[in-house]
Coordinates of C-alpha atoms in Angstrom, one line a residue:
M1 CA 0.0 0.0 0.0
A2 CA 1.0 3.6 -0.3
L3 CA 3.0 4.4 2.8
E4 CA 3.9 0.8 3.3
D5 CA 5.6 0.8 -0.1
A6 CA 7.0 4.2 0.5
T7 CA 9.0 3.1 3.6
S8 CA 9.9 -0.4 2.7
G9 CA 13.6 -0.7 1.9
I10 CA 14.3 2.9 2.8
D11 CA 17.7 4.5 3.1
I12 CA 18.0 6.8 6.1
A13 CA 20.4 9.7 5.3
S14 CA 20.1 11.7 8.5
P15 CA 17.6 12.7 11.2
T16 CA 17.1 16.1 9.7
N17 CA 16.3 14.8 6.3
G18 CA 13.7 12.4 7.6
L19 CA 12.8 9.3 5.5
S20 CA 13.4 8.8 1.9
S21 CA 12.3 6.0 -0.3
Q22 CA 14.2 4.1 -3.0
R23 CA 11.2 5.1 -5.2
P24 CA 12.0 8.6 -6.2
S25 CA 8.4 9.5 -6.6
M26 CA 7.7 8.8 -2.9
S27 CA 10.5 10.5 -1.0
L28 CA 9.6 11.1 2.6
S29 CA 10.4 14.4 4.2
K30 CA 10.2 16.1 7.6
S31 CA 7.0 17.9 8.4
P32 CA 6.6 21.3 6.6
S33 CA 6.1 24.3 8.8
A34 CA 3.0 25.6 7.3
P35 CA -0.1 24.4 9.1
Y36 CA -3.3 23.4 7.3
P37 CA -7.0 23.9 8.2
R38 CA -8.1 21.7 11.1
S39 CA -11.5 20.3 11.6
P40 CA -13.7 21.0 14.7
A41 CA -13.5 18.3 17.3
S42 CA -16.4 15.8 17.1
K43 CA -16.4 14.8 20.7
D44 CA -16.6 16.8 23.9
A45 CA -13.3 15.5 25.3
S46 CA -11.4 16.5 22.1
R47 CA -13.0 20.0 22.2
W48 CA -11.8 20.6 25.7
Q49 CA -8.4 19.3 24.9
R50 CA -8.1 21.7 22.0
G51 CA -9.4 24.5 24.1
T52 CA -6.6 24.2 26.6
T53 CA -3.9 24.3 23.9
A54 CA -5.4 27.1 21.7
A55 CA -2.3 29.2 22.1
T56 CA 0.0 26.4 21.0
A57 CA 0.7 25.9 17.3
A58 CA -0.1 22.4 16.0
K59 CA 2.6 20.5 14.3
P60 CA 1.5 19.2 10.9
L61 CA 2.6 15.7 10.3
K62 CA 3.4 14.7 6.7
P63 CA 5.4 11.5 6.0
F64 CA 6.2 12.3 2.4
A65 CA 6.9 15.0 -0.1
T66 CA 3.3 16.2 -0.6
E67 CA 3.7 16.8 -4.3
D68 CA 4.2 13.1 -4.8
I69 CA 0.9 12.1 -3.3
R70 CA -1.5 11.4 -6.1
I71 CA -5.2 12.0 -5.8
L72 CA -7.9 11.0 -8.4
L73 CA -11.2 12.8 -8.1
L74 CA -14.1 11.5 -10.2
E75 CA -17.7 12.6 -10.9
N76 CA -17.2 16.4 -10.7
V77 CA -16.3 16.7 -7.1
N78 CA -17.0 20.3 -6.0
Q79 CA -14.3 23.0 -6.3
T80 CA -14.2 23.5 -2.5
G81 CA -12.9 20.0 -2.0
R82 CA -10.4 20.2 -4.9
D83 CA -9.0 23.5 -3.5
I84 CA -8.4 22.0 0.0
L85 CA -6.5 19.0 -1.4
A86 CA -4.5 21.1 -3.9
A87 CA -3.6 23.5 -1.1
Q88 CA -1.8 20.6 0.6
G89 CA 0.5 20.3 -2.4
Y90 CA -0.9 17.0 -3.6
Q91 CA -1.2 16.0 -7.3
V92 CA -4.9 16.2 -7.9
D93 CA -6.3 14.7 -11.1
F94 CA -9.9 15.6 -11.7
L95 CA -12.6 14.2 -14.0
K96 CA -16.2 15.2 -14.4
T97 CA -17.5 11.7 -15.0
S98 CA -17.2 8.3 -13.5
L99 CA -15.1 5.6 -15.2
P100 CA -15.9 2.1 -16.5
E101 CA -14.5 -0.6 -14.3
D102 CA -11.7 -1.6 -16.7
E103 CA -10.5 1.9 -17.1
L104 CA -10.8 2.5 -13.4
V105 CA -8.6 -0.5 -12.7
K106 CA -5.9 1.1 -14.8
R107 CA -6.2 4.6 -13.3
I108 CA -6.4 3.5 -9.6
R109 CA -3.1 1.6 -9.6
D110 CA -0.8 4.5 -8.7
V111 CA -3.1 6.8 -6.7
H112 CA -3.0 7.1 -2.9
V113 CA -6.4 8.8 -2.5
I114 CA -9.5 8.5 -4.6
G115 CA -12.6 10.7 -4.3
I116 CA -15.9 9.6 -5.8
R117 CA -19.7 10.2 -5.7
S118 CA -22.5 7.7 -6.2
K119 CA -21.9 6.3 -9.6
T120 CA -18.3 5.0 -9.4
Q121 CA -18.2 1.4 -8.2
L122 CA -15.1 0.5 -6.1
T123 CA -15.5 -3.3 -6.2
A124 CA -13.1 -5.8 -4.7
R125 CA -11.7 -6.3 -8.3
V126 CA -10.9 -2.6 -8.5
L127 CA -9.5 -2.3 -5.0
R128 CA -7.3 -5.3 -5.6
E129 CA -5.4 -3.3 -8.2
A130 CA -5.0 -0.2 -5.9
R131 CA -1.6 -1.1 -4.7
N132 CA -0.9 2.4 -3.3
L133 CA -4.4 3.4 -2.0
I134 CA -4.7 4.3 1.6
V135 CA -8.0 6.2 1.7
I136 CA -11.3 6.6 -0.2
G137 CA -13.5 9.7 0.0
C138 CA -17.2 9.4 -0.9
F139 CA -18.4 12.9 -1.6
C140 CA -22.0 11.9 -0.8
I141 CA -24.0 10.2 1.9
G142 CA -24.0 6.6 0.8
T143 CA -21.0 4.2 0.7
N144 CA -22.8 1.2 -0.9
Q145 CA -20.8 1.8 -4.1
V146 CA -17.6 0.8 -2.2
D147 CA -16.7 -2.7 -1.0
T148 CA -16.0 -1.2 2.5
Q149 CA -15.3 -4.6 4.0
Y150 CA -12.6 -5.4 1.5
A151 CA -11.2 -2.0 2.0
A152 CA -11.0 -2.4 5.8
K153 CA -9.3 -5.7 5.5
H154 CA -6.6 -4.1 3.4
G155 CA -6.1 -1.0 5.6
I156 CA -8.0 1.4 3.3
A157 CA -10.1 3.9 5.3
V158 CA -13.4 5.1 3.8
F159 CA -15.0 8.5 4.6
N160 CA -18.3 10.0 3.5
S161 CA -20.5 13.0 4.2
P162 CA -23.5 11.9 6.3
F163 CA -24.9 15.3 7.1
S164 CA -24.1 17.9 4.5
N165 CA -26.8 17.4 1.9
S166 CA -29.6 16.4 4.3
R167 CA -31.4 19.8 4.0
S168 CA -31.2 19.8 0.2
V169 CA -32.9 16.3 0.0
A170 CA -35.5 17.3 2.6
E171 CA -36.4 20.4 0.6
L172 CA -36.7 18.4 -2.6
V173 CA -39.1 16.0 -1.0
I174 CA -41.3 18.9 0.4
G175 CA -41.4 20.3 -3.1
E176 CA -42.4 17.0 -4.6
V177 CA -45.2 16.5 -2.0
I178 CA -46.7 19.8 -3.1
A179 CA -46.1 19.1 -6.8
L180 CA -47.8 15.7 -6.6
A181 CA -50.7 17.0 -4.6
R182 CA -51.4 19.7 -7.3
Q183 CA -50.4 17.6 -10.3
L184 CA -47.9 20.3 -11.3
G185 CA -45.8 18.0 -13.5
D186 CA -48.7 17.0 -15.7
R187 CA -50.1 20.6 -16.0
S188 CA -46.6 21.9 -16.9
N189 CA -46.1 19.3 -19.5
E190 CA -49.5 19.9 -21.0
L191 CA -48.9 23.7 -21.3
H192 CA -45.5 23.1 -22.8
K193 CA -47.4 21.3 -25.6
G194 CA -49.9 24.2 -25.9
T195 CA -52.8 22.5 -24.0
W196 CA -54.6 24.7 -21.4
N197 CA -56.1 22.3 -18.8
K198 CA -57.3 24.1 -15.7
V199 CA -58.7 21.5 -13.3
S200 CA -59.1 21.0 -9.6
T201 CA -60.3 17.4 -9.5
G202 CA -57.7 15.3 -7.6
C203 CA -55.7 18.3 -6.5
W204 CA -55.2 19.0 -2.8
E205 CA -53.7 21.2 -0.1
I206 CA -51.1 19.4 1.9
R207 CA -52.2 21.1 5.1
G208 CA -54.0 18.5 7.3
K209 CA -52.6 15.6 5.4
T210 CA -50.4 12.9 7.0
L211 CA -46.8 12.3 5.9
G212 CA -45.2 8.9 6.6
I213 CA -41.4 8.9 6.8
I214 CA -39.6 5.6 6.5
G215 CA -36.2 6.1 8.1
Y216 CA -35.9 8.9 10.6
G217 CA -32.3 9.7 10.2
H218 CA -30.6 13.0 9.2
I219 CA -32.9 13.6 6.2
G220 CA -36.1 12.1 7.7
S221 CA -35.9 14.1 10.9
Q222 CA -35.3 17.4 9.0
L223 CA -38.1 16.6 6.6
S224 CA -40.4 16.0 9.7
V225 CA -39.8 19.5 10.9
L226 CA -40.4 21.1 7.5
A227 CA -43.6 19.0 7.0
E228 CA -45.0 20.1 10.3
A229 CA -44.3 23.7 9.5
M230 CA -46.5 23.2 6.4
G231 CA -49.4 22.0 8.6
M232 CA -48.9 18.2 8.0
T233 CA -49.2 15.5 10.6
V234 CA -46.0 13.3 10.7
V235 CA -45.6 9.7 11.6
F236 CA -42.4 7.7 11.0
Y237 CA -41.1 4.1 11.1
D238 CA -37.6 3.1 11.9
V239 CA -35.9 -0.1 13.0
V240 CA -34.7 1.6 16.3
N241 CA -36.6 3.7 18.8
L242 CA -35.8 7.4 18.2
M243 CA -36.8 10.6 19.8
A244 CA -39.4 12.4 17.6
L245 CA -39.0 16.0 16.8
G246 CA -42.0 18.3 17.2
T247 CA -45.3 16.4 17.4
A248 CA -44.2 13.6 15.1
K249 CA -45.0 10.0 16.3
Q250 CA -43.2 6.8 15.7
V251 CA -45.3 3.8 14.7
P252 CA -44.4 0.2 15.5
T253 CA -44.5 -1.4 12.0
L254 CA -44.2 -0.4 8.4
E255 CA -47.7 -1.8 7.7
T256 CA -49.1 0.6 10.3
L257 CA -47.5 3.6 8.7
L258 CA -48.6 2.6 5.2
G259 CA -52.2 2.3 6.3
V260 CA -52.6 5.8 7.8
T261 CA -50.6 8.1 5.6
D262 CA -51.4 10.2 2.5
F263 CA -47.8 10.6 1.5
V264 CA -45.1 8.0 2.0
T265 CA -41.4 8.9 1.6
C266 CA -38.4 6.6 1.9
H267 CA -35.1 7.5 3.5
V268 CA -33.3 4.3 4.2
P269 CA -29.8 2.9 3.2
E270 CA -29.3 0.2 0.6
L271 CA -29.1 -3.0 2.6
P272 CA -30.4 -6.6 2.0
E273 CA -33.2 -5.7 4.5
T274 CA -34.3 -2.7 2.4
H275 CA -34.3 -4.4 -1.0
H276 CA -37.8 -4.0 -2.5
M277 CA -38.9 -2.8 0.9
I278 CA -41.9 -1.4 -0.9
G279 CA -43.4 -4.0 -3.3
Q280 CA -46.8 -5.4 -4.3
V281 CA -47.8 -6.3 -0.7
Q282 CA -46.9 -2.9 0.6
F283 CA -48.8 -1.1 -2.2
E284 CA -51.9 -3.0 -1.2
Q285 CA -51.5 -1.8 2.3
M286 CA -51.3 1.9 1.3
K287 CA -54.3 4.1 1.4
H288 CA -56.2 4.4 -1.9
G289 CA -55.1 7.6 -3.7
S290 CA -52.0 8.0 -1.7
Y291 CA -48.5 9.1 -3.0
L292 CA -45.0 7.6 -2.9
I293 CA -41.7 9.4 -2.9
N294 CA -38.3 7.7 -3.0
A295 CA -35.1 9.8 -2.7
S296 CA -33.0 7.1 -0.9
R297 CA -31.8 4.2 -3.0
G298 CA -33.2 2.7 -6.2
S299 CA -33.4 -0.8 -4.9
V300 CA -35.8 0.1 -2.2
I301 CA -38.8 0.2 -4.5
D302 CA -40.1 -2.6 -6.7
I303 CA -40.7 -0.4 -9.7
P304 CA -42.7 -2.9 -11.8
A305 CA -45.0 -3.2 -8.8
L306 CA -45.2 0.6 -8.6
I307 CA -46.2 0.8 -12.3
N308 CA -49.0 -1.7 -11.7
A309 CA -50.2 0.2 -8.6
M310 CA -50.2 3.5 -10.6
R311 CA -52.1 2.0 -13.5
A312 CA -54.6 0.4 -11.2
G313 CA -55.3 3.8 -9.5
K314 CA -54.1 2.6 -6.1
L315 CA -51.6 5.5 -6.1
A316 CA -52.4 9.0 -7.2
G317 CA -48.8 9.9 -7.9
A318 CA -45.2 9.1 -7.3
A319 CA -41.8 10.9 -7.3
L320 CA -38.5 9.0 -7.9
D321 CA -35.1 10.4 -7.7
V322 CA -33.1 7.1 -7.6
Y323 CA -33.3 3.9 -9.7
P324 CA -31.9 0.4 -9.6
A325 CA -29.6 1.2 -12.6
E326 CA -28.5 4.7 -13.3
P327 CA -26.4 6.1 -16.2
G328 CA -22.7 6.8 -15.7
G329 CA -23.1 10.3 -17.1
N330 CA -25.5 12.9 -18.5
G331 CA -27.2 12.1 -21.8
D332 CA -30.1 10.2 -23.4
Y333 CA -29.4 7.0 -21.5
F334 CA -32.6 6.5 -19.4
T335 CA -34.0 3.9 -21.8
T336 CA -35.1 0.3 -21.8
D337 CA -31.4 -0.6 -22.5
L338 CA -30.7 0.5 -18.9
N339 CA -34.0 -0.6 -17.2
L340 CA -36.6 -2.7 -19.1
W341 CA -39.5 -0.8 -17.5
A342 CA -38.2 2.7 -18.4
E343 CA -40.8 3.5 -21.1
D344 CA -43.7 2.2 -18.9
L345 CA -42.5 4.4 -16.1
R346 CA -42.2 7.5 -18.2
S347 CA -45.7 6.9 -19.7
L348 CA -47.5 7.3 -16.3
K349 CA -49.5 10.3 -15.2
N350 CA -48.5 12.4 -12.2
I351 CA -45.1 10.9 -11.8
I352 CA -42.0 13.0 -11.2
L353 CA -38.8 11.5 -12.4
T354 CA -35.5 13.3 -11.5
P355 CA -31.9 12.1 -12.2
H356 CA -30.6 11.6 -8.6
I357 CA -30.4 15.3 -7.8
G358 CA -31.5 15.1 -4.1
G359 CA -28.2 16.5 -2.9
S360 CA -27.4 18.4 -6.0
T361 CA -27.4 22.0 -4.8
E362 CA -24.6 24.5 -4.7
E363 CA -24.8 24.6 -0.9
A364 CA -24.8 20.9 -0.4
Q365 CA -22.0 20.1 -2.8
S366 CA -19.8 22.9 -1.4
A367 CA -20.3 21.6 2.2
I368 CA -19.7 18.0 1.1
G369 CA -16.5 19.1 -0.7
I370 CA -15.2 20.7 2.5
E371 CA -16.3 18.0 4.9
V372 CA -14.8 15.0 3.0
S373 CA -11.6 16.7 1.8
E374 CA -10.8 17.8 5.3
A375 CA -11.3 14.3 6.6
L376 CA -9.0 13.0 3.8
V377 CA -6.3 15.5 4.8
R378 CA -6.6 14.6 8.5
Y379 CA -6.2 10.9 7.6
V380 CA -3.3 11.3 5.2
N381 CA -1.4 13.8 7.4
E382 CA -2.3 12.7 10.9
G383 CA -3.9 9.2 10.7
C384 CA -7.1 10.4 12.3
T385 CA -10.0 8.0 11.6
L386 CA -12.8 10.0 13.2
G387 CA -15.8 9.7 10.8
A388 CA -14.5 6.6 8.9
V389 CA -17.3 4.2 8.0
N390 CA -15.2 1.0 8.0
M391 CA -12.4 1.6 10.6
P392 CA -12.3 2.1 14.3
E393 CA -12.6 5.8 15.1
V394 CA -9.2 6.7 16.6
N395 CA -7.4 10.0 17.2
L396 CA -4.6 11.4 19.2
R397 CA -4.0 14.9 20.6
F398 CA -1.9 16.8 18.0
L399 CA 1.8 17.4 18.4
T400 CA 3.1 20.9 18.9
M401 CA 5.9 22.6 17.1
E402 CA 8.0 22.4 20.2
E403 CA 7.8 18.6 20.2
E404 CA 10.7 17.9 17.9
N405 CA 12.1 14.4 17.0
H406 CA 8.7 12.8 17.4
V407 CA 7.2 10.1 15.2
R408 CA 3.6 9.0 15.0
V409 CA 3.3 5.3 14.4
I410 CA 0.1 3.8 12.9
Y411 CA -0.4 0.1 12.9
I412 CA -3.5 -1.4 11.3
H413 CA -3.7 -5.0 12.1
H414 CA -5.9 -8.1 12.3
N415 CA -7.9 -8.1 15.5
V416 CA -6.5 -11.3 17.0
P417 CA -5.2 -12.1 20.5
G418 CA -1.7 -11.2 21.5
V419 CA -1.1 -8.4 19.0
L420 CA -0.8 -5.6 21.6
R421 CA 1.8 -7.6 23.6
K422 CA 4.0 -8.0 20.6
V423 CA 3.5 -4.3 19.5
N424 CA 4.3 -3.0 22.9
E425 CA 7.4 -5.2 23.1
I426 CA 8.6 -3.2 20.1
L427 CA 7.5 0.2 21.3
G428 CA 8.5 -0.5 24.9
D429 CA 12.2 0.3 24.3
H430 CA 11.2 3.9 23.5
N431 CA 9.5 6.9 25.1
V432 CA 5.8 6.5 24.1
D433 CA 4.2 9.9 24.9
K434 CA 0.7 8.7 24.1
Q435 CA -1.0 5.7 22.6
T436 CA -4.5 4.6 21.8
T437 CA -6.1 1.6 20.0
D438 CA -9.5 0.4 19.1
S439 CA -11.1 -2.4 17.0
R440 CA -14.0 -2.8 14.7
G441 CA -14.8 -6.3 13.7
D442 CA -11.8 -8.1 12.4
V443 CA -9.7 -4.9 12.0
A444 CA -7.9 -2.9 14.8
Y445 CA -6.2 0.4 14.6
L446 CA -3.3 1.5 16.9
M447 CA -1.7 5.0 17.1
A448 CA 1.3 6.0 19.2
D449 CA 3.4 9.1 19.4
I450 CA 7.1 8.4 20.3
S451 CA 9.6 11.0 21.3
D452 CA 13.4 11.3 21.1
V453 CA 13.8 9.4 17.8
N454 CA 16.1 9.7 14.9
A455 CA 16.0 8.3 11.4
S456 CA 17.5 5.0 12.3
V457 CA 15.1 4.5 15.2
I458 CA 12.1 5.2 12.9
K459 CA 13.4 2.7 10.3
D460 CA 13.8 0.1 13.0
L461 CA 10.3 0.6 14.3
Y462 CA 8.8 0.4 10.9
Q463 CA 10.6 -2.8 9.9
R464 CA 9.9 -4.6 13.2
L465 CA 6.2 -3.7 13.0
E466 CA 6.1 -4.8 9.3
S467 CA 7.5 -8.2 10.3
L468 CA 4.5 -9.0 12.6
S469 CA 2.1 -11.6 11.2
S470 CA -0.9 -9.5 12.3
R471 CA 0.1 -6.6 10.1
I472 CA -2.4 -5.1 7.6
M473 CA -0.6 -1.8 7.1
T474 CA 2.1 0.2 8.9
R475 CA 2.5 4.0 8.5
V476 CA 5.0 6.4 10.1
L477 CA 4.2 10.1 10.2
Y478 CA 7.2 12.3 11.0

């Protein structure tokens, strides 16, 4: 992997020169003096720690010549994120589209960081070729497009943005509730064709209607507040008991929710448990003349069953922003070649079809760019895993500029008995200033700051840790 390869077989010239690799493109240098933007602490303890050291300059840790770190950003990642990464001195390659798997396999071989959105598929086959990859940034909410388990087992951290586009999605859903209730899509299409069709039959106010939210997470809870402000009654179903906002009420079963709501909206992750969560049986349980909205994942709705329910008049309308198969780029691709039912879906009345734009606002994409890029910088430069979706969340108090001749050791390893004893036998000969470790499933993550070291000590630490049978990846930040 990236920093593993960078430090294997290294030649140590002198303590002041830091580490240098035999690979000229991955020379390792001592930390530069210019600090980089730091993220707010995510936990109370970290916040108080930072508060007590506010007057002390943080020491940036970079175990490499930053211009030799290669980053590949796909799918038009926002400029804010690109700027943050470029400001670090990294080599940033940027593409507006996703890549087919065969081309992605070729492009990923030499990159250390990859940033994607929802269309790029980082399968085990792709990741197997990523010999230098240490971290993946998903500039979106979902991570189902990444084989996160394979990544974790090979020491590759995965970060996403679970909050930043929640408001944008919630506002889209509110807009679709109103548009469906007033049949705005059909009236607009008719008038574009020159047909004046002023009708009120089947058009409703949303005030006094009941909204059913499936999945009361970041988006569902925000939507709940917006809907109540519009005069709607809100009920929600979730697999865990959650505190309701406002006057919303949690119901015990999905069937209960479907039977009492006028509008049903889905906000759940893509899991085996949510595949076709709404199908023929669920449509039969919904109120006659109700509406369905899906802005979560395309696999959640059985679309042929939805088409049948619409044609039978069971549903009065639907809005879909996600689909089981989606095009890799913009163009005339939403056809039966992609999904066999595409023409039948497009032929329905009072159905809103949008191209996965729930989080596609300037505000959301800017915030996502900042959130994910800062997480990537913290991981590459400091080893901080706070916010990682597939790794234990581990962090250490930052070093100060006064703490010279320190090294931060990161040891990602298989979570098996006896590892800490062997690691501490190696570290025990040195002055360990601070150390922390945590595990998540089969993977464990250890961080330690060691003082009074020189280049030969760092090389020895690295090589001895690399020799352990439990090793997944070893990094040294100096």
